Coordinates of C-alpha atoms in Angstrom, one line a residue:
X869 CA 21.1 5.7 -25.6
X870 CA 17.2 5.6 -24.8
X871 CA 15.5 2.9 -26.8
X872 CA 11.4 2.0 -27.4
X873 CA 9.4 -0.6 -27.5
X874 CA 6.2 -0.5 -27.8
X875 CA 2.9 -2.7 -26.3
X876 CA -0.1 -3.2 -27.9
X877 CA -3.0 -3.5 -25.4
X878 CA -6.0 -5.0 -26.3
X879 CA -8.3 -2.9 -24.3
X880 CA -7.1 -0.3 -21.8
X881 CA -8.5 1.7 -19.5
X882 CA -7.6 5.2 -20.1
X883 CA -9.2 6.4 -16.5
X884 CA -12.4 7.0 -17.8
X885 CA -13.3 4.5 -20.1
X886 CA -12.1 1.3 -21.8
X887 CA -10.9 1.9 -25.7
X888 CA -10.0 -1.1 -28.1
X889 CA -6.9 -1.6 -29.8
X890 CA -4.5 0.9 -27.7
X891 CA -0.3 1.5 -28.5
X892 CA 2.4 2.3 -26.0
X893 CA 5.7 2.8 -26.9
X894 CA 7.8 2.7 -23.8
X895 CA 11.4 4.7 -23.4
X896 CA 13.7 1.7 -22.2
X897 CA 17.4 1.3 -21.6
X898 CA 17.3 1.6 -18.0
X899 CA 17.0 -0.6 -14.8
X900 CA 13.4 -2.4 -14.1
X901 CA 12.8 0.8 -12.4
X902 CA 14.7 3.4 -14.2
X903 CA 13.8 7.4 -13.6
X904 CA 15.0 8.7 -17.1
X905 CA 13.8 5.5 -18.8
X906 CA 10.9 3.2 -18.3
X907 CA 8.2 5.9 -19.0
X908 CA 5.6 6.3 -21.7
X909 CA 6.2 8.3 -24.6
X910 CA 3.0 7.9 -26.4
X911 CA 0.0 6.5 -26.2
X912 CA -2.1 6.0 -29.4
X913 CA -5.5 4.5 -29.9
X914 CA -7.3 3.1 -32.4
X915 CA -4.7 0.8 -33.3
X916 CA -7.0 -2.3 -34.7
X917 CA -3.7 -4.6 -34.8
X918 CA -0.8 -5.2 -33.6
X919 CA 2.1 -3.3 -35.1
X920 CA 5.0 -4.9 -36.0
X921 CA 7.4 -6.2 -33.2
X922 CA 5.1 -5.0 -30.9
X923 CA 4.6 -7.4 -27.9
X924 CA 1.4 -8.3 -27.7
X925 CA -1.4 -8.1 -24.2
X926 CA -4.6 -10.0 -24.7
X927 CA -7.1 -8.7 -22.1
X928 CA -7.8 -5.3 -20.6
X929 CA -4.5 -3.7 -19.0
X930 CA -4.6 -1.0 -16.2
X931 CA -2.0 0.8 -14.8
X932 CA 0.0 -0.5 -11.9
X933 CA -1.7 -1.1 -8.7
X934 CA -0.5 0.9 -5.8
X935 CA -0.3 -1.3 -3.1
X936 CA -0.4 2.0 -0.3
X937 CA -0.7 0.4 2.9
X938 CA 2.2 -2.9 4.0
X939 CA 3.2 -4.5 6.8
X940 CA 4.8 -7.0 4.9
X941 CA 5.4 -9.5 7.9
X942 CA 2.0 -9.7 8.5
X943 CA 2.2 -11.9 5.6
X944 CA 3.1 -14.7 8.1
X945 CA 0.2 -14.3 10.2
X946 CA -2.2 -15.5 7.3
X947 CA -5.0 -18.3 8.5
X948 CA -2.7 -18.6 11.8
X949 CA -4.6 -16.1 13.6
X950 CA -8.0 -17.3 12.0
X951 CA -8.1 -19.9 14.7
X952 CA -10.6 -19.1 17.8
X953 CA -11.9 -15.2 18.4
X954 CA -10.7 -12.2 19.6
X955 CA -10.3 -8.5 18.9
X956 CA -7.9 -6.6 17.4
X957 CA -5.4 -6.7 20.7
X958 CA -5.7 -10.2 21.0
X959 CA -4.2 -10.5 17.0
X960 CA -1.6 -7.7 18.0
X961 CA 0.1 -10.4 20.4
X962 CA 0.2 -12.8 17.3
X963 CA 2.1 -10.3 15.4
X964 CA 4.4 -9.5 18.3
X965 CA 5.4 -13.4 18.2
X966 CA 6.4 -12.9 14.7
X967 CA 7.9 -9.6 14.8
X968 CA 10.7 -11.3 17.3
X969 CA 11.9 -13.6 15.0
X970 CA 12.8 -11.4 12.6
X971 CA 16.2 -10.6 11.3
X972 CA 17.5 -8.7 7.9
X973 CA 18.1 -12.0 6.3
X974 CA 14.7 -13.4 7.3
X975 CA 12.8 -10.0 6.4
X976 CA 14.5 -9.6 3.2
X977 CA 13.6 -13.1 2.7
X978 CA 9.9 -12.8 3.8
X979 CA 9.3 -9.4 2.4
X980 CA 11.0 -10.5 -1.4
X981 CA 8.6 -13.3 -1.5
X982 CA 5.3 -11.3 0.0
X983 CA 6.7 -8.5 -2.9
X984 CA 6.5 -11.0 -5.6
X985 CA 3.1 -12.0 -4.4
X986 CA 2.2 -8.3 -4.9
X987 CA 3.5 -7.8 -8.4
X988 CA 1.8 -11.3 -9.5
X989 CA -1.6 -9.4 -8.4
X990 CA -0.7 -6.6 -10.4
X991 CA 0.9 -4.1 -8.0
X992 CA 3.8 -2.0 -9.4
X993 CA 4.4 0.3 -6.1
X994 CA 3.8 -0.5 -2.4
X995 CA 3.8 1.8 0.4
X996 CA 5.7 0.1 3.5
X997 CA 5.0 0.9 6.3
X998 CA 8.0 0.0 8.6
X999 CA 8.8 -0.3 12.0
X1000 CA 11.1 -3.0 12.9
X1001 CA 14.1 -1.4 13.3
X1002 CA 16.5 -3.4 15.8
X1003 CA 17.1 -5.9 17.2
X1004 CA 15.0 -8.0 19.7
X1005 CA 15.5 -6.0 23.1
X1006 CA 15.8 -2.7 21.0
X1007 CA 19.6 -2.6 20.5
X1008 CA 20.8 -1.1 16.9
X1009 CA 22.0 -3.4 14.2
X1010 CA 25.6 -2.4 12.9
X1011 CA 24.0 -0.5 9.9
X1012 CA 20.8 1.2 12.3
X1013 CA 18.9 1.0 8.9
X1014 CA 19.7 -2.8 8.1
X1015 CA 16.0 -3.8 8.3
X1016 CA 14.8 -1.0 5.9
X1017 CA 17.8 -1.6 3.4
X1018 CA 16.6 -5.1 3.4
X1019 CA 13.2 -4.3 2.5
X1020 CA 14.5 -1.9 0.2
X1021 CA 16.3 -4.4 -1.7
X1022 CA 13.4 -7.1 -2.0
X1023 CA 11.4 -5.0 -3.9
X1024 CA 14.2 -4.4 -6.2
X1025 CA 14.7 -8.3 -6.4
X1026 CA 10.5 -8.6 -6.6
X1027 CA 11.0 -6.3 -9.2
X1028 CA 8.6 -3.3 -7.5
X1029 CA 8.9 -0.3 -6.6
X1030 CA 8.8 1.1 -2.9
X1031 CA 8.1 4.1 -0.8
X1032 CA 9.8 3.0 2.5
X1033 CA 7.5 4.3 5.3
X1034 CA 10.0 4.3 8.1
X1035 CA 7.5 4.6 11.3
X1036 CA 8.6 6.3 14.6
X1037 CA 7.4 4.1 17.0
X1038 CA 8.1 5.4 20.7
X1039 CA 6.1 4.7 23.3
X1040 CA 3.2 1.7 24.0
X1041 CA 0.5 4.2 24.9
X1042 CA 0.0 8.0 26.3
X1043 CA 2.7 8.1 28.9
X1044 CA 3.7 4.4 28.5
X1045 CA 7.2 3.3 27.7
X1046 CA 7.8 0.6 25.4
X1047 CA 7.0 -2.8 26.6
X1048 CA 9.6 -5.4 25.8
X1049 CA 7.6 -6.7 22.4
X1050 CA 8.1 -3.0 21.1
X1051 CA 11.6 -2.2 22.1
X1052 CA 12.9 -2.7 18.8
X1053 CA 10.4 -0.6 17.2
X1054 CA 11.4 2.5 19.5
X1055 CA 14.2 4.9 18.8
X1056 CA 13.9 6.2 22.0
X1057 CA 12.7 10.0 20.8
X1058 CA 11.5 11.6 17.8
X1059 CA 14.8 13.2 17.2
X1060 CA 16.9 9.7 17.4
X1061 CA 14.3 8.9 15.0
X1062 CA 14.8 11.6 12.3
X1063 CA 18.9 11.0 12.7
X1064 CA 18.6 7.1 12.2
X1065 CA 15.9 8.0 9.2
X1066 CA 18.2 10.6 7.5
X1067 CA 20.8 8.3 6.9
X1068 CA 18.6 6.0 4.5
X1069 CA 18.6 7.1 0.7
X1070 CA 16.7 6.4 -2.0
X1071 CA 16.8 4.7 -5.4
X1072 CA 15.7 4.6 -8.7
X1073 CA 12.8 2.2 -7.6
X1074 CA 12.2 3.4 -3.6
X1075 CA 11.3 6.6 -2.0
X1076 CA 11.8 7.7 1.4
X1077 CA 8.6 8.5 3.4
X1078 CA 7.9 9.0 7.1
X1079 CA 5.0 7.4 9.2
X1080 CA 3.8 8.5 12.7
X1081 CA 2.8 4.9 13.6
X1082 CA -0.4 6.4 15.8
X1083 CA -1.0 9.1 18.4
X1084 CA -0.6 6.8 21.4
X1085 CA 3.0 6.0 19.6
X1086 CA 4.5 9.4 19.4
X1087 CA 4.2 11.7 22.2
X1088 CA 2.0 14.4 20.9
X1089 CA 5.2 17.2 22.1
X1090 CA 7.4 15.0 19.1
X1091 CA 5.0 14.5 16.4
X1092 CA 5.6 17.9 15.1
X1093 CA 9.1 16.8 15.1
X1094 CA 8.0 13.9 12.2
X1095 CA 6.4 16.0 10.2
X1096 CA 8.6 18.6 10.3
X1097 CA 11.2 15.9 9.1
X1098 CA 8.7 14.5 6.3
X1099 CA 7.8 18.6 5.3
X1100 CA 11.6 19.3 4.6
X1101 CA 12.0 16.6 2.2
X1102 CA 8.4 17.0 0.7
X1103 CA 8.3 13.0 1.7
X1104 CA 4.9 11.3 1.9
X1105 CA 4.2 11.3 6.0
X1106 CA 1.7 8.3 6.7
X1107 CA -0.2 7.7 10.5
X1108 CA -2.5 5.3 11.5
X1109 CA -5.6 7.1 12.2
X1110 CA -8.8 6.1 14.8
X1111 CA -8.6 2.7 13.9
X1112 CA -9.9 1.6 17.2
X1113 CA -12.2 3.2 19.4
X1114 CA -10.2 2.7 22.5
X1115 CA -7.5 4.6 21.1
X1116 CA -9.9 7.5 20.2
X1117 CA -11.3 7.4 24.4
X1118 CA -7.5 7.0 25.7
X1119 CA -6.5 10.1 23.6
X1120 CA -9.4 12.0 24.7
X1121 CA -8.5 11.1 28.3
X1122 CA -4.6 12.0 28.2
X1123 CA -5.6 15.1 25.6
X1124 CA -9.3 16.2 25.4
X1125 CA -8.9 15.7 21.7
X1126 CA -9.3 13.1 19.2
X1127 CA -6.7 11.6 17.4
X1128 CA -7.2 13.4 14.5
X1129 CA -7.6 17.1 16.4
X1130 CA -4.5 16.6 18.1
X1131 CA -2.5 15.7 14.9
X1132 CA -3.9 18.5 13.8
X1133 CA -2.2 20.9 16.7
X1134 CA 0.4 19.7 15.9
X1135 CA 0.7 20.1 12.2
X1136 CA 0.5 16.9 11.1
X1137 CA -2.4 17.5 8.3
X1138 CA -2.0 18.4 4.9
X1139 CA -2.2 17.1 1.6
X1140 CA 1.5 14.8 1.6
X1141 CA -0.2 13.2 4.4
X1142 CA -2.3 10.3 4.4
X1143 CA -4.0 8.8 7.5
X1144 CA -4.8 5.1 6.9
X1145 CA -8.2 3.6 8.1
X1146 CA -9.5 6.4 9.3
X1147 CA -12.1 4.4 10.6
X1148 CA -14.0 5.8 13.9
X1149 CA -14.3 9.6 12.6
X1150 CA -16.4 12.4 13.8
X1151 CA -17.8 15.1 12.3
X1152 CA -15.4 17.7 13.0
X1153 CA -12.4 15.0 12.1
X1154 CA -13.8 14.6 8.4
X1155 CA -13.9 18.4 8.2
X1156 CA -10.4 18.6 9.1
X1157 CA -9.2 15.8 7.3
X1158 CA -11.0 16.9 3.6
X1159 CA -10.2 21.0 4.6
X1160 CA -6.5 20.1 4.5
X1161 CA -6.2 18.1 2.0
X1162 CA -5.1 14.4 4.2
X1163 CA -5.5 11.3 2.4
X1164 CA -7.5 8.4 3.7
X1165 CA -6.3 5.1 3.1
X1166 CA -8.9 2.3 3.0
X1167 CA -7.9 -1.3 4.0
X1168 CA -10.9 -3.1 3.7
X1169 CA -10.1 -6.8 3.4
X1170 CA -8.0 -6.1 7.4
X1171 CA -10.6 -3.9 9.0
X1172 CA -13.3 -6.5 8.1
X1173 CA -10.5 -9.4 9.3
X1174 CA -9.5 -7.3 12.2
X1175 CA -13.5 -6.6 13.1
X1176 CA -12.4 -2.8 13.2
X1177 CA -15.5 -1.3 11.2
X1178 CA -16.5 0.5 8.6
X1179 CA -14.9 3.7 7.7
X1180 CA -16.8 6.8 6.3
X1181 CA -15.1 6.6 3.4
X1182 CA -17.9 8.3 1.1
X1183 CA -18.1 11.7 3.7
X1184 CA -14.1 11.6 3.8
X1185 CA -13.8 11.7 0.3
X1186 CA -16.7 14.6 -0.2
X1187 CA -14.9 16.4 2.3
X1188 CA -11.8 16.6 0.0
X1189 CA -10.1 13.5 1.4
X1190 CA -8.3 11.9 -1.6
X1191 CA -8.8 7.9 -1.1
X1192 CA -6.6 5.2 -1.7
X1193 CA -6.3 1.6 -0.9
X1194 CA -3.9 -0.8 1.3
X1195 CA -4.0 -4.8 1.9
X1196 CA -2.2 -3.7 5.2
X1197 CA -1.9 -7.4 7.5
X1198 CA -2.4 -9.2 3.7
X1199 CA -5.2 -11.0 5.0
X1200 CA -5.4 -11.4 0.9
X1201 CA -3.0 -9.2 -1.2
X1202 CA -5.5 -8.1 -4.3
X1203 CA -6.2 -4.6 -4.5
X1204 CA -9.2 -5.6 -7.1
X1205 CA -10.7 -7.0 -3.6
X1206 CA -9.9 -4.0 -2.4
X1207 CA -12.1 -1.8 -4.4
X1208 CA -14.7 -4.2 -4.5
X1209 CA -15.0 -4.4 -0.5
X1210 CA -14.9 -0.5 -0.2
X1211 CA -18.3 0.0 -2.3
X1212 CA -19.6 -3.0 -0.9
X1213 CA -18.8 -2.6 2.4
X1214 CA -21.0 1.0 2.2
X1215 CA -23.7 -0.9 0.6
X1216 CA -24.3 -3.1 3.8
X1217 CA -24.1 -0.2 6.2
X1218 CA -26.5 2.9 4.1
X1219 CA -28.5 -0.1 2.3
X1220 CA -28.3 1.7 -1.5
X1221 CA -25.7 0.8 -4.1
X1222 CA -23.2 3.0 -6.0
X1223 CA -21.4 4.5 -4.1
X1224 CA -18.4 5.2 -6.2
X1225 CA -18.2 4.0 -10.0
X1226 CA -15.3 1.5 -11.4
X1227 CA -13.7 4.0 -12.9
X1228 CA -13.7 5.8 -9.3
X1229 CA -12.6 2.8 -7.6
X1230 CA -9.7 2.0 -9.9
X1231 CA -8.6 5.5 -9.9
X1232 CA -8.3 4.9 -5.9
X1233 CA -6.2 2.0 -6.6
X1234 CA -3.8 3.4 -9.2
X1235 CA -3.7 7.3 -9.4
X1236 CA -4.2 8.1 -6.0
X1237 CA -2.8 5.2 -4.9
X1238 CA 0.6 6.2 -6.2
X1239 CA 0.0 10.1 -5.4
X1240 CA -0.2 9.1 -1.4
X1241 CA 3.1 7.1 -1.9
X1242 CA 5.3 10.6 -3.7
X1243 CA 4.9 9.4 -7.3
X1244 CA 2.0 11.7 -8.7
X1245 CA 3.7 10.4 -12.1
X1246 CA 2.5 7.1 -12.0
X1247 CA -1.1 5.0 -12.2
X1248 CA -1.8 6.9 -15.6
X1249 CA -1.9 5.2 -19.2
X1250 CA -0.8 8.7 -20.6
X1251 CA 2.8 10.0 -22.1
X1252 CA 5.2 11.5 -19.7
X1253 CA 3.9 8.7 -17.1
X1254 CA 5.9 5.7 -15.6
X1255 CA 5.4 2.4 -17.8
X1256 CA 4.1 0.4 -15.3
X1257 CA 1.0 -1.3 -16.4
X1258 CA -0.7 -4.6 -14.9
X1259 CA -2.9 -6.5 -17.6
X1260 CA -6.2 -8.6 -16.7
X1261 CA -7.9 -11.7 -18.3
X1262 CA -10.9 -11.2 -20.1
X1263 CA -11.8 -15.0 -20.3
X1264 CA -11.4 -16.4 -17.3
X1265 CA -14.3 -18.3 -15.5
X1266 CA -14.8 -14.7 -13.9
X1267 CA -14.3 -12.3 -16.1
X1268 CA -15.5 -14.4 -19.3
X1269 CA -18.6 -12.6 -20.5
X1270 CA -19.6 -8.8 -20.2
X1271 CA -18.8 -7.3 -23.1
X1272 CA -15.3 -5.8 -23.1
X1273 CA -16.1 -1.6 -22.9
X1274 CA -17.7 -2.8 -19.2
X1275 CA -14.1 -3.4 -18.4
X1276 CA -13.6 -1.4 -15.9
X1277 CA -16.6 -2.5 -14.0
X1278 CA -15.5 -6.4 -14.7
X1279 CA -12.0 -5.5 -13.5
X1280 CA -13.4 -4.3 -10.0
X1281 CA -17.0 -6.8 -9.3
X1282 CA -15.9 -10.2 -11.1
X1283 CA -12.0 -9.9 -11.6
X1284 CA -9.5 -11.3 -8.9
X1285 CA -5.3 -11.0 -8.6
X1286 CA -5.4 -14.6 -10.1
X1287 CA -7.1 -13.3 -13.1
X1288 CA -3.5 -10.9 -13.8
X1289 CA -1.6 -12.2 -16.6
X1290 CA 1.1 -9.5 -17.4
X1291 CA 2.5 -6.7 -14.7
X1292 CA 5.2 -4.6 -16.3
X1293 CA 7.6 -1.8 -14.2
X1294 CA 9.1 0.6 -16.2
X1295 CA 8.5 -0.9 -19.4
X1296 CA 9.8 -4.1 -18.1
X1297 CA 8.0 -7.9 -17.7
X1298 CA 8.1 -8.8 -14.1
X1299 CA 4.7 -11.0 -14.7
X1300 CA 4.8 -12.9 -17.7
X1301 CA 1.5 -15.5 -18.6
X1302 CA 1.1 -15.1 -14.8
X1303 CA 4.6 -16.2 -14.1
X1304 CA 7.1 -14.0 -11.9
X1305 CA 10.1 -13.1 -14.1
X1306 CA 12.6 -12.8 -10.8
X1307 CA 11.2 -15.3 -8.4
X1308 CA 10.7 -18.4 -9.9
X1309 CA 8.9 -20.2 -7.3
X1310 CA 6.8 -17.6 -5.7
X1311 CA 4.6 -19.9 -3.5
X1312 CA 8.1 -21.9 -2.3
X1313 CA 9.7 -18.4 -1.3
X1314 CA 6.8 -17.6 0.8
X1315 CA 6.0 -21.1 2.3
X1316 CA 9.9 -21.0 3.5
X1317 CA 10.5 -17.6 4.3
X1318 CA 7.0 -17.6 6.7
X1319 CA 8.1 -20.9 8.3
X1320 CA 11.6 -19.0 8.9
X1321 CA 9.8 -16.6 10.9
X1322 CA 7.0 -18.2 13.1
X1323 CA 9.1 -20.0 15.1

């Protein structure tokens, strides 16, 4: 039998404002992550006090972050591959180090850990976007899917939900086979790929998407196999899109098209899709990307680590490109960063501020966020919705100050993740006083599982 209980927020933002003194009563009964349970069944404002019983949030409480862009290893490569210079491909051979070394055990060890890390800043769903599927040399584990079930269950134990990206990964470049680093990404072919991917099911707390990890991945004859794959299960279909410019002139060597015109051929577009970075566009790609509908997902805090540029995020999203926001290598995980680097970050290159507004940017990071990862039910304080709310100090040496109806706008150019106190997944404490409720130690679990894997 479904139960409540109900929250009393301090101050909430409601998607377009902050209001005072705000109710939830949350349907409970279920797991962390229930689908029947864990949603809200009313919201009421106005509430000066709390009501009795009602467990009480002190600051200004959002709804979960959506965390839409992972590669949770890349957690390991943090301040390691700040030493010296380099580009881009020079930090790709740092990653392939790490990417040998792991194994289910380690990953679900690393990846519980970098979860955790997650919900303490406030995200409630992440997008993961995998491709580590065997073993070193590219032979299958036992269970082919043993490196996705392990990621599946460390967000359960992180106490997250998921939307398992699993990434065809095929080929090293147009016409190249795999080198050894990426033989156990590779299936072989699209179709090995949709028979290994078939076989993984879902949960109350993870979806199963599909990723096309980038044109020079996928030969552009089998990328309409993925989406063909994603479009029967209406599954989100993610694809690294232009992030560098040598990808966009090798594609328009082997095609005559850009990246983004041949997915297009190919059927790859459309509004389940979302192409992350999305960084070196032209004008025709931002047509096609807003006329069907594609997401973009900005990762701002990597594409500034990564020296990758500046994506045209403002044109993308005028074009009809829904935006949402990744911490992709985890260079940092706070999505608050996030949204602040993605206004900012256009400031520097047109020179005028405002791009979006808060309540813009935080709808990037919740709504949409959770839209690009198959839960449209989700980043909403509103009945019907998922109860997973994240709740923000209001006097901390950051946030202490502006008065609290500028919340939103606090939230996004003062707050950080170490200013989240509460994060609660379907109606559930997983952050508590900004303390994990799961992993006791988060800093230990990520300090042992990193050193497991760098070798």
């Amino acid at each position: 039998m479904t139960a409540h209980k109900t929250y009393w927020l301090e101050h909430a933002w409601l998607g377009t404002h902050v209001e005072p003194g705000v109710a939830l009563t949350v349907s409970t009964g279920g797991s962390a992550a229930g689908a029947a349970d864990g949603r809200i069944a009313s919201v009421r404002t106005g509430v000066e006090s709390p009501p009795p019983g009602a467990e009480i949030l002190r600051g200004l409480t959002l709804p979960g972050l959506a965390n839409a862009h992972s590669h949770a290893f890349h957690r390991a490569l943090r301040s390691l591959v700040q030493v010296g210079s380099g580009t881009f491909w020079t930090w790709r051979d740092f990653m392939y180090k790490v990417a040998q070394n792991l194994t289910p055990d380690t990953y679900f060890a690393l990846a519980r850990a970098v979860y955790a890390e997650m919900a303490l800043a406030g995200v409630t769903n992440v997008g993961e976007f995998h491709y580590v599927h065997h073993a070193p040399g590219g032979a299958p584990y036992a269970d082919p899917n043993a490196m996705g079930e392990a990621l599946i269950e460390a967000a359960a134990e992180a106490g997250i939900r998921i939307t398992l990206l699993d990434t065809a990964y095929l080929s090293a470049g147009f016409g190249e086979a795999p080198n050894p680093h990426q033989l156990r990404f590779s299936d072989g072919t699209a179709d090995a790929w949709a028979e290994r991917v078939s076989a993984l099911k879902g949960r109350d707390h993870a979806l199963i998407g599909a990723a096309i990890h980038s044109v020079r991945a996928v030969p552009a004859e089998q990328l309409a196999t993925v989406a063909a794959w994603a479009q029967e299960r209406r599954a989100p279909l993610h694809v690294h899109l232009s992030e560098q410019t040598a990808e966009n002139d090798a594609c328009q060597a082997a095609h005559g098209r850009t990246p983004t015109q041949l997915l297009a051929d190919h059927g790859v577009l459309g509004p389940r899709t979302t192409g992350v970075h999305n960084t070196h566009l032209t004008d025709e790609d931002i047509a096609l990307l807003g006329g069907t509908a594609t997401g973009t997902c900005m990762c701002p805090t990597t594409e500034r680590d990564l020296a990758d540029g500046i994506g045209p995020a403002t044109r993308l999203q005028r074009a009809g490109s829904p935006l949402s926001l990744g911490s992709d290598s985890h260079a940092v995980i706070d999505l608050l960063e996030e949204a602040r680097a993605m206004e900012l970050n256009e400031r520097l290159r047109s020179r005028t501020r405002g791009h979006w507004t808060a309540n813009a940017l935080l709808t990037a990071a919740t709504a949409d966020g959770h839209a690009a990862l198959g839960r449209p039910d989700a980043g909403r304080l509103e009945a019907g919705a998922l109860a997973d709310f994240t709740t923000i100090a209001l006097d901390s040496v950051r946030t202490a100050g502006p008065l609290p109806r500028l919340g939103a706008e606090t939230a996004v150019f003062a707050a950080s993740a170490a200013d989240v106190r509460h994060t609660v997944v379907g109606g559930r404490h997983v952050v508590r006083d900004g303390a994990h409720t799961l992993v006791p130690d988060v800093p230990s679990a990520l300090a042992e599982s990193i050193a497991a894997v760098r070798g």
